[in-house]
């Protein structure tokens, strides 16, 4: 639910959501208690807010927008590329380990130990490098999603104003609402019209996948 609130500080999402709820329900106190309102000075009676409440499915907004679909596709392609690279590296390391094991009987103990230590250190370097790539993709996924909602926020504000509503609530915090209150389809259409698929440039920085991997020896090399 943090996406609708353009605050980045810790705890800002909850405060922002509370503000949105308060904005939507401001002025509705006591309106359901006619006995308290009857006979009171009209100038002192609370006014019921004329603005309504809209409902939004943020997950659907992201996953069904052109921008979100493209970002998801880029992430899936990058993840598959990284998985393929990991399998290739694993095959090379497994073959190298087997070769070292077979050569152990013909080598001096100190010489074998030196090769084994070098191999273990290289395996750790490779694992660290590949885990760093995976973390980078995860961070880019989070950043890409947040960027989408940052761009969508002013569009949602326009939709809020066009509907003359007082608040947009995430559908996960709404217990009951009419279907007409759900603006997700309209929001997707307007965001697609404004943002499209995000332009011609890649939405992800795939340079991280091109970073060299510490050497994994090819058993076919002399």
CSV table of N, CA and C in Angstrom, one decimal, residues 6 10 26 46 66 85 96 105 109 112 141 159 168 199 205 215:
chain,number,residue,atom,x,y,z
A,6,UNK,N,3.7,9.1,-1.9
A,6,UNK,CA,5.1,9.4,-2.4
A,6,UNK,C,6.1,9.8,-1.4
A,10,UNK,N,10.8,5.9,6.4
A,10,UNK,CA,10.2,4.7,7.1
A,10,UNK,C,9.0,5.1,7.8
A,26,UNK,N,-13.5,12.6,6.6
A,26,UNK,CA,-13.6,13.9,7.4
A,26,UNK,C,-15.0,14.4,7.2
A,46,UNK,N,-22.2,19.6,12.3
A,46,UNK,CA,-21.2,19.2,11.3
A,46,UNK,C,-21.8,18.9,10.0
A,66,UNK,N,0.6,-1.4,-19.3
A,66,UNK,CA,1.7,-1.6,-20.3
A,66,UNK,C,3.1,-1.5,-19.6
A,85,UNK,N,23.3,-18.6,-16.9
A,85,UNK,CA,24.7,-18.3,-16.6
A,85,UNK,C,25.2,-19.1,-15.4
A,96,UNK,N,35.7,-29.1,-13.2
A,96,UNK,CA,37.0,-28.8,-12.7
A,96,UNK,C,37.3,-29.5,-11.4
A,105,UNK,N,45.8,-38.2,-6.9
A,105,UNK,CA,46.7,-39.4,-6.7
A,105,UNK,C,48.0,-39.2,-7.3
A,109,UNK,N,51.1,-33.8,-2.0
A,109,UNK,CA,50.1,-33.3,-1.1
A,109,UNK,C,50.0,-31.8,-1.0
A,112,UNK,N,48.7,-30.3,-4.3
A,112,UNK,CA,47.3,-30.5,-4.5
A,112,UNK,C,46.5,-29.5,-3.5
A,141,UNK,N,13.9,-4.5,-9.4
A,141,UNK,CA,12.5,-4.8,-9.5
A,141,UNK,C,11.7,-3.9,-8.5
A,159,UNK,N,-7.4,11.8,-11.8
A,159,UNK,CA,-8.6,10.9,-11.8
A,159,UNK,C,-9.5,11.2,-10.6
A,168,UNK,N,-8.8,8.0,-2.5
A,168,UNK,CA,-8.7,6.7,-3.2
A,168,UNK,C,-8.1,5.7,-2.1
A,199,UNK,N,8.6,4.0,-22.9
A,199,UNK,CA,9.5,4.6,-23.8
A,199,UNK,C,10.4,3.5,-24.5
A,205,UNK,N,18.6,-1.8,-15.9
A,205,UNK,CA,20.0,-1.7,-16.2
A,205,UNK,C,20.6,-3.1,-16.2
A,215,UNK,N,37.1,-16.3,-12.9
A,215,UNK,CA,37.4,-17.4,-13.9
A,215,UNK,C,36.8,-18.8,-13.4
